[in-house]
Amino acid sequence: MEEFLPEDEPLLSARRRGEEWGAVPIGPAGGAALRFLATVIGARHVVEIGSGCGVSGICLLRGMTKDAVLTSVDVEPEHQRMAKQAYAEAGLGASRTRMIVGRALEVLPRLTDGAYDMVFCDAVKQEYPEYLTAALRLLRPGGVVAFDNALWHHRVADSAHRDPDTEAIREVGRMVREDERLVPLLLPVGDGLLCAVKRD
């Protein structure tokens, strides 16, 4: 599954840099899923929380419309710098991205309600439930929210794991599953991609 769609050199370079810097990006199959989702909904305005040094952004931008803008939020300036390098190597112009350095929970309240087609979350796991709350405000009807690491290295399914990260990911899974405003789906790609569509 991970090798079904081989990655090109810009993605591979971004992935290597992300892994070297400890910003482990979404896997190849998860990235392909992001591109697919962005394409299906004709995404023009997307927020990503956690840049993965450019891997997820390349995947999203390749699925978004040609006039689309990706808003990328990351607390680490160096990760943002490497993301910009990755976008340039992939031939994605600077006008296609808006880079914001800062804590997601401080940045997201400043973004416009109902203005986004998609929100992708891959940052502080303990903040996932709060990212979902923010995403529900930011998304238009028919918009998509997605969370990487929804299986969290098989810990989520193992009740013996009670650490804060695992518990937060379990909680966001429960929230997505039980919220009647959402149509949920858990994709078994990479480390798990939890997705949901916001109903009209």
PDB file of C-alpha atoms in Angstrom:
ATOM      1  CA  MET A   1       0.000   0.000   0.000  1.00  0.00           C
ATOM      2  CA  GLU A   2       2.771   2.440   0.916  1.00  0.00           C
ATOM      3  CA  GLU A   3       4.574   1.788  -2.384  1.00  0.00           C
ATOM      4  CA  PHE A   4       1.552   1.819  -4.712  1.00  0.00           C
ATOM      5  CA  LEU A   5       2.273   5.415  -5.792  1.00  0.00           C
ATOM      6  CA  PRO A   6       6.047   6.006  -5.800  1.00  0.00           C
ATOM      7  CA  GLU A   7       7.193   9.401  -4.540  1.00  0.00           C
ATOM      8  CA  ASP A   8       9.240  11.711  -6.751  1.00  0.00           C
ATOM      9  CA  GLU A   9      12.492  13.391  -5.753  1.00  0.00           C
ATOM     10  CA  PRO A  10      10.994  16.564  -4.206  1.00  0.00           C
ATOM     11  CA  LEU A  11       8.854  14.451  -1.881  1.00  0.00           C
ATOM     12  CA  LEU A  12      11.678  12.050  -1.076  1.00  0.00           C
ATOM     13  CA  SER A  13      14.045  14.947  -0.266  1.00  0.00           C
ATOM     14  CA  ALA A  14      11.451  16.612   1.954  1.00  0.00           C
ATOM     15  CA  ARG A  15      10.816  13.305   3.710  1.00  0.00           C
ATOM     16  CA  ARG A  16      14.534  12.766   4.376  1.00  0.00           C
ATOM     17  CA  ARG A  17      14.893  16.245   5.859  1.00  0.00           C
ATOM     18  CA  GLY A  18      11.804  15.808   8.013  1.00  0.00           C
ATOM     19  CA  GLU A  19      13.038  12.518   9.422  1.00  0.00           C
ATOM     20  CA  GLU A  20      16.506  13.970  10.078  1.00  0.00           C
ATOM     21  CA  TRP A  21      14.973  16.849  12.052  1.00  0.00           C
ATOM     22  CA  GLY A  22      12.558  14.688  14.038  1.00  0.00           C
ATOM     23  CA  ALA A  23       9.475  16.061  12.276  1.00  0.00           C
ATOM     24  CA  VAL A  24       8.341  12.662  11.026  1.00  0.00           C
ATOM     25  CA  PRO A  25       6.005  13.415   8.112  1.00  0.00           C
ATOM     26  CA  ILE A  26       2.923  11.560   6.957  1.00  0.00           C
ATOM     27  CA  GLY A  27       3.755   8.336   5.076  1.00  0.00           C
ATOM     28  CA  PRO A  28       3.521   7.899   1.298  1.00  0.00           C
ATOM     29  CA  ALA A  29       0.063   6.285   1.320  1.00  0.00           C
ATOM     30  CA  GLY A  30      -1.278   8.870   3.754  1.00  0.00           C
ATOM     31  CA  GLY A  31       0.145  11.631   1.583  1.00  0.00           C
ATOM     32  CA  ALA A  32      -1.543  10.112  -1.460  1.00  0.00           C
ATOM     33  CA  ALA A  33      -4.802  10.042   0.494  1.00  0.00           C
ATOM     34  CA  LEU A  34      -4.440  13.747   1.307  1.00  0.00           C
ATOM     35  CA  ARG A  35      -3.893  14.556  -2.362  1.00  0.00           C
ATOM     36  CA  PHE A  36      -6.930  12.454  -3.281  1.00  0.00           C
ATOM     37  CA  LEU A  37      -9.161  14.132  -0.698  1.00  0.00           C
ATOM     38  CA  ALA A  38      -8.055  17.624  -1.714  1.00  0.00           C
ATOM     39  CA  THR A  39      -8.768  16.780  -5.351  1.00  0.00           C
ATOM     40  CA  VAL A  40     -12.200  15.254  -4.677  1.00  0.00           C
ATOM     41  CA  ILE A  41     -13.453  18.330  -2.828  1.00  0.00           C
ATOM     42  CA  GLY A  42     -11.789  20.834  -5.183  1.00  0.00           C
ATOM     43  CA  ALA A  43      -9.920  22.373  -2.267  1.00  0.00           C
ATOM     44  CA  ARG A  44      -8.869  26.030  -2.648  1.00  0.00           C
ATOM     45  CA  HIS A  45      -8.199  26.923   0.987  1.00  0.00           C
ATOM     46  CA  VAL A  46      -6.544  24.382   3.293  1.00  0.00           C
ATOM     47  CA  VAL A  47      -4.986  24.637   6.749  1.00  0.00           C
ATOM     48  CA  GLU A  48      -2.297  22.205   7.835  1.00  0.00           C
ATOM     49  CA  ILE A  49      -1.224  22.030  11.475  1.00  0.00           C
ATOM     50  CA  GLY A  50       2.347  20.748  11.492  1.00  0.00           C
ATOM     51  CA  SER A  51       4.323  21.105   8.265  1.00  0.00           C
ATOM     52  CA  GLY A  52       6.220  17.801   8.252  1.00  0.00           C
ATOM     53  CA  CYS A  53       8.986  19.870   6.622  1.00  0.00           C
ATOM     54  CA  GLY A  54       6.907  20.134   3.453  1.00  0.00           C
ATOM     55  CA  VAL A  55       5.805  16.560   2.751  1.00  0.00           C
ATOM     56  CA  SER A  56       2.120  16.984   3.596  1.00  0.00           C
ATOM     57  CA  GLY A  57       2.053  20.428   1.986  1.00  0.00           C
ATOM     58  CA  ILE A  58       3.330  19.104  -1.342  1.00  0.00           C
ATOM     59  CA  CYS A  59       0.722  16.343  -1.284  1.00  0.00           C
ATOM     60  CA  LEU A  60      -2.080  18.760  -0.441  1.00  0.00           C
ATOM     61  CA  LEU A  61      -1.042  21.400  -2.981  1.00  0.00           C
ATOM     62  CA  ARG A  62      -0.793  18.811  -5.740  1.00  0.00           C
ATOM     63  CA  GLY A  63      -4.442  17.938  -5.092  1.00  0.00           C
ATOM     64  CA  MET A  64      -5.701  21.493  -4.626  1.00  0.00           C
ATOM     65  CA  THR A  65      -6.851  23.752  -7.457  1.00  0.00           C
ATOM     66  CA  LYS A  66      -4.211  25.778  -9.332  1.00  0.00           C
ATOM     67  CA  ASP A  67      -5.220  29.053  -7.639  1.00  0.00           C
ATOM     68  CA  ALA A  68      -5.358  27.459  -4.171  1.00  0.00           C
ATOM     69  CA  VAL A  69      -3.510  28.631  -1.065  1.00  0.00           C
ATOM     70  CA  LEU A  70      -2.211  26.385   1.723  1.00  0.00           C
ATOM     71  CA  THR A  71      -1.976  27.919   5.196  1.00  0.00           C
ATOM     72  CA  SER A  72       0.748  26.041   7.078  1.00  0.00           C
ATOM     73  CA  VAL A  73       1.059  26.436  10.864  1.00  0.00           C
ATOM     74  CA  ASP A  74       4.145  25.130  12.646  1.00  0.00           C
ATOM     75  CA  VAL A  75       5.757  26.100  15.942  1.00  0.00           C
ATOM     76  CA  GLU A  76       9.275  25.373  14.601  1.00  0.00           C
ATOM     77  CA  PRO A  77      10.744  28.048  12.278  1.00  0.00           C
ATOM     78  CA  GLU A  78      13.316  25.591  10.927  1.00  0.00           C
ATOM     79  CA  HIS A  79      10.593  23.163   9.885  1.00  0.00           C
ATOM     80  CA  GLN A  80       8.874  26.006   8.041  1.00  0.00           C
ATOM     81  CA  ARG A  81      12.129  26.973   6.344  1.00  0.00           C
ATOM     82  CA  MET A  82      12.592  23.414   5.104  1.00  0.00           C
ATOM     83  CA  ALA A  83       8.958  23.296   3.975  1.00  0.00           C
ATOM     84  CA  LYS A  84       9.549  26.412   1.848  1.00  0.00           C
ATOM     85  CA  GLN A  85      12.603  24.718   0.341  1.00  0.00           C
ATOM     86  CA  ALA A  86      10.524  21.619  -0.411  1.00  0.00           C
ATOM     87  CA  TYR A  87       7.789  23.655  -2.105  1.00  0.00           C
ATOM     88  CA  ALA A  88      10.372  25.424  -4.283  1.00  0.00           C
ATOM     89  CA  GLU A  89      11.951  22.093  -5.274  1.00  0.00           C
ATOM     90  CA  ALA A  90       8.476  20.801  -6.194  1.00  0.00           C
ATOM     91  CA  GLY A  91       7.856  23.828  -8.417  1.00  0.00           C
ATOM     92  CA  LEU A  92       5.177  25.268  -6.146  1.00  0.00           C
ATOM     93  CA  GLY A  93       5.384  29.065  -6.110  1.00  0.00           C
ATOM     94  CA  ALA A  94       5.572  31.105  -2.913  1.00  0.00           C
ATOM     95  CA  SER A  95       2.144  32.602  -3.685  1.00  0.00           C
ATOM     96  CA  ARG A  96       0.593  29.176  -3.109  1.00  0.00           C
ATOM     97  CA  THR A  97       1.486  29.095   0.604  1.00  0.00           C
ATOM     98  CA  ARG A  98       0.960  31.202   3.697  1.00  0.00           C
ATOM     99  CA  MET A  99       3.434  30.165   6.380  1.00  0.00           C
ATOM    100  CA  ILE A 100       2.630  30.986  10.008  1.00  0.00           C
ATOM    101  CA  VAL A 101       5.110  30.232  12.788  1.00  0.00           C
ATOM    102  CA  GLY A 102       3.419  29.736  16.156  1.00  0.00           C
ATOM    103  CA  ARG A 103       1.489  27.391  18.430  1.00  0.00           C
ATOM    104  CA  ALA A 104      -1.572  26.086  16.633  1.00  0.00           C
ATOM    105  CA  LEU A 105      -3.938  26.822  19.518  1.00  0.00           C
ATOM    106  CA  GLU A 106      -2.838  30.469  19.417  1.00  0.00           C
ATOM    107  CA  VAL A 107      -2.931  30.790  15.616  1.00  0.00           C
ATOM    108  CA  LEU A 108      -6.176  28.958  14.763  1.00  0.00           C
ATOM    109  CA  PRO A 109      -8.491  31.402  16.604  1.00  0.00           C
ATOM    110  CA  ARG A 110      -7.225  34.152  14.265  1.00  0.00           C
ATOM    111  CA  LEU A 111      -8.347  32.295  11.118  1.00  0.00           C
ATOM    112  CA  THR A 112     -11.720  32.978   9.494  1.00  0.00           C
ATOM    113  CA  ASP A 113     -14.807  30.931  10.358  1.00  0.00           C
ATOM    114  CA  GLY A 114     -16.153  28.692   7.586  1.00  0.00           C
ATOM    115  CA  ALA A 115     -13.463  29.786   5.122  1.00  0.00           C
ATOM    116  CA  TYR A 116     -11.589  26.506   4.619  1.00  0.00           C
ATOM    117  CA  ASP A 117     -12.194  23.406   2.547  1.00  0.00           C
ATOM    118  CA  MET A 118      -9.875  21.151   4.523  1.00  0.00           C
ATOM    119  CA  VAL A 119      -7.939  21.047   7.795  1.00  0.00           C
ATOM    120  CA  PHE A 120      -5.090  18.542   8.183  1.00  0.00           C
ATOM    121  CA  CYS A 121      -3.692  17.893  11.663  1.00  0.00           C
ATOM    122  CA  ASP A 122      -0.273  16.375  12.352  1.00  0.00           C
ATOM    123  CA  ALA A 123       1.208  18.206  15.324  1.00  0.00           C
ATOM    124  CA  VAL A 124       0.888  17.926  19.127  1.00  0.00           C
ATOM    125  CA  LYS A 125      -1.112  14.752  19.737  1.00  0.00           C
ATOM    126  CA  GLN A 126      -2.452  15.897  23.101  1.00  0.00           C
ATOM    127  CA  GLU A 127      -4.033  18.872  21.323  1.00  0.00           C
ATOM    128  CA  TYR A 128      -5.909  16.780  18.738  1.00  0.00           C
ATOM    129  CA  PRO A 129      -9.321  17.196  20.457  1.00  0.00           C
ATOM    130  CA  GLU A 130      -8.844  20.965  20.466  1.00  0.00           C
ATOM    131  CA  TYR A 131      -7.780  20.912  16.813  1.00  0.00           C
ATOM    132  CA  LEU A 132     -11.064  19.183  16.004  1.00  0.00           C
ATOM    133  CA  THR A 133     -13.039  21.886  17.788  1.00  0.00           C
ATOM    134  CA  ALA A 134     -11.149  24.530  15.813  1.00  0.00           C
ATOM    135  CA  ALA A 135     -11.605  22.648  12.535  1.00  0.00           C
ATOM    136  CA  LEU A 136     -15.377  22.497  12.963  1.00  0.00           C
ATOM    137  CA  ARG A 137     -15.393  26.295  13.171  1.00  0.00           C
ATOM    138  CA  LEU A 138     -12.985  26.797  10.261  1.00  0.00           C
ATOM    139  CA  LEU A 139     -14.519  24.344   7.777  1.00  0.00           C
ATOM    140  CA  ARG A 140     -17.236  25.145   5.275  1.00  0.00           C
ATOM    141  CA  PRO A 141     -20.104  22.663   4.928  1.00  0.00           C
ATOM    142  CA  GLY A 142     -18.730  19.724   2.943  1.00  0.00           C
ATOM    143  CA  GLY A 143     -15.199  20.411   4.161  1.00  0.00           C
ATOM    144  CA  VAL A 144     -12.881  17.674   5.396  1.00  0.00           C
ATOM    145  CA  VAL A 145     -10.818  17.340   8.566  1.00  0.00           C
ATOM    146  CA  ALA A 146      -8.039  14.722   8.726  1.00  0.00           C
ATOM    147  CA  PHE A 147      -5.719  13.541  11.515  1.00  0.00           C
ATOM    148  CA  ASP A 148      -2.488  11.624  10.942  1.00  0.00           C
ATOM    149  CA  ASN A 149      -1.275   8.960  13.427  1.00  0.00           C
ATOM    150  CA  ALA A 150      -4.823   7.900  14.284  1.00  0.00           C
ATOM    151  CA  LEU A 151      -3.530   4.410  15.172  1.00  0.00           C
ATOM    152  CA  TRP A 152      -0.457   5.824  16.988  1.00  0.00           C
ATOM    153  CA  HIS A 153       1.879   2.895  16.365  1.00  0.00           C
ATOM    154  CA  HIS A 154      -0.846   0.368  17.350  1.00  0.00           C
ATOM    155  CA  ARG A 155      -1.199   1.910  20.816  1.00  0.00           C
ATOM    156  CA  VAL A 156      -4.737   3.238  20.324  1.00  0.00           C
ATOM    157  CA  ALA A 157      -6.202  -0.259  19.996  1.00  0.00           C
ATOM    158  CA  ASP A 158      -4.281  -1.563  23.021  1.00  0.00           C
ATOM    159  CA  SER A 159      -6.062  -0.583  26.241  1.00  0.00           C
ATOM    160  CA  ALA A 160      -2.836  -1.126  28.196  1.00  0.00           C
ATOM    161  CA  HIS A 161      -1.477   2.125  26.755  1.00  0.00           C
ATOM    162  CA  ARG A 162      -2.759   5.026  28.868  1.00  0.00           C
ATOM    163  CA  ASP A 163      -0.188   7.747  28.126  1.00  0.00           C
ATOM    164  CA  PRO A 164      -1.495  11.265  27.384  1.00  0.00           C
ATOM    165  CA  ASP A 165      -0.795  11.154  23.629  1.00  0.00           C
ATOM    166  CA  THR A 166      -2.599   7.844  23.153  1.00  0.00           C
ATOM    167  CA  GLU A 167      -5.535   8.947  25.286  1.00  0.00           C
ATOM    168  CA  ALA A 168      -5.899  12.185  23.300  1.00  0.00           C
ATOM    169  CA  ILE A 169      -5.930  10.311  19.989  1.00  0.00           C
ATOM    170  CA  ARG A 170      -8.532   7.902  21.376  1.00  0.00           C
ATOM    171  CA  GLU A 171     -10.584  10.895  22.481  1.00  0.00           C
ATOM    172  CA  VAL A 172     -10.513  12.603  19.088  1.00  0.00           C
ATOM    173  CA  GLY A 173     -11.527   9.319  17.475  1.00  0.00           C
ATOM    174  CA  ARG A 174     -14.493   9.076  19.818  1.00  0.00           C
ATOM    175  CA  MET A 175     -15.422  12.712  19.181  1.00  0.00           C
ATOM    176  CA  VAL A 176     -15.328  12.279  15.403  1.00  0.00           C
ATOM    177  CA  ARG A 177     -17.311   9.039  15.552  1.00  0.00           C
ATOM    178  CA  GLU A 178     -20.048  10.427  17.799  1.00  0.00           C
ATOM    179  CA  ASP A 179     -20.474  13.949  16.390  1.00  0.00           C
ATOM    180  CA  GLU A 180     -23.642  14.045  14.271  1.00  0.00           C
ATOM    181  CA  ARG A 181     -22.242  16.996  12.314  1.00  0.00           C
ATOM    182  CA  LEU A 182     -19.575  14.708  10.843  1.00  0.00           C
ATOM    183  CA  VAL A 183     -19.402  11.748   8.461  1.00  0.00           C
ATOM    184  CA  PRO A 184     -16.346   9.814   9.769  1.00  0.00           C
ATOM    185  CA  LEU A 185     -13.870   7.387   8.195  1.00  0.00           C
ATOM    186  CA  LEU A 186     -10.699   5.757   9.540  1.00  0.00           C
ATOM    187  CA  LEU A 187      -8.314   4.856   6.724  1.00  0.00           C
ATOM    188  CA  PRO A 188      -5.736   2.118   7.480  1.00  0.00           C
ATOM    189  CA  VAL A 189      -2.897   3.864   5.619  1.00  0.00           C
ATOM    190  CA  GLY A 190       0.462   4.453   7.265  1.00  0.00           C
ATOM    191  CA  ASP A 191      -0.113   5.090  10.955  1.00  0.00           C
ATOM    192  CA  GLY A 192      -3.832   5.635  10.388  1.00  0.00           C
ATOM    193  CA  LEU A 193      -5.624   8.623   8.837  1.00  0.00           C
ATOM    194  CA  LEU A 194      -8.817   9.673  10.628  1.00  0.00           C
ATOM    195  CA  CYS A 195     -11.051  11.695   8.288  1.00  0.00           C
ATOM    196  CA  ALA A 196     -14.458  13.294   8.514  1.00  0.00           C
ATOM    197  CA  VAL A 197     -16.687  15.402   6.293  1.00  0.00           C
ATOM    198  CA  LYS A 198     -18.591  18.277   7.864  1.00  0.00           C
ATOM    199  CA  ARG A 199     -22.246  17.924   6.950  1.00  0.00           C
ATOM    200  CA  ASP A 200     -24.189  20.736   5.270  1.00  0.00           C
TER     201      ASP A 200
END
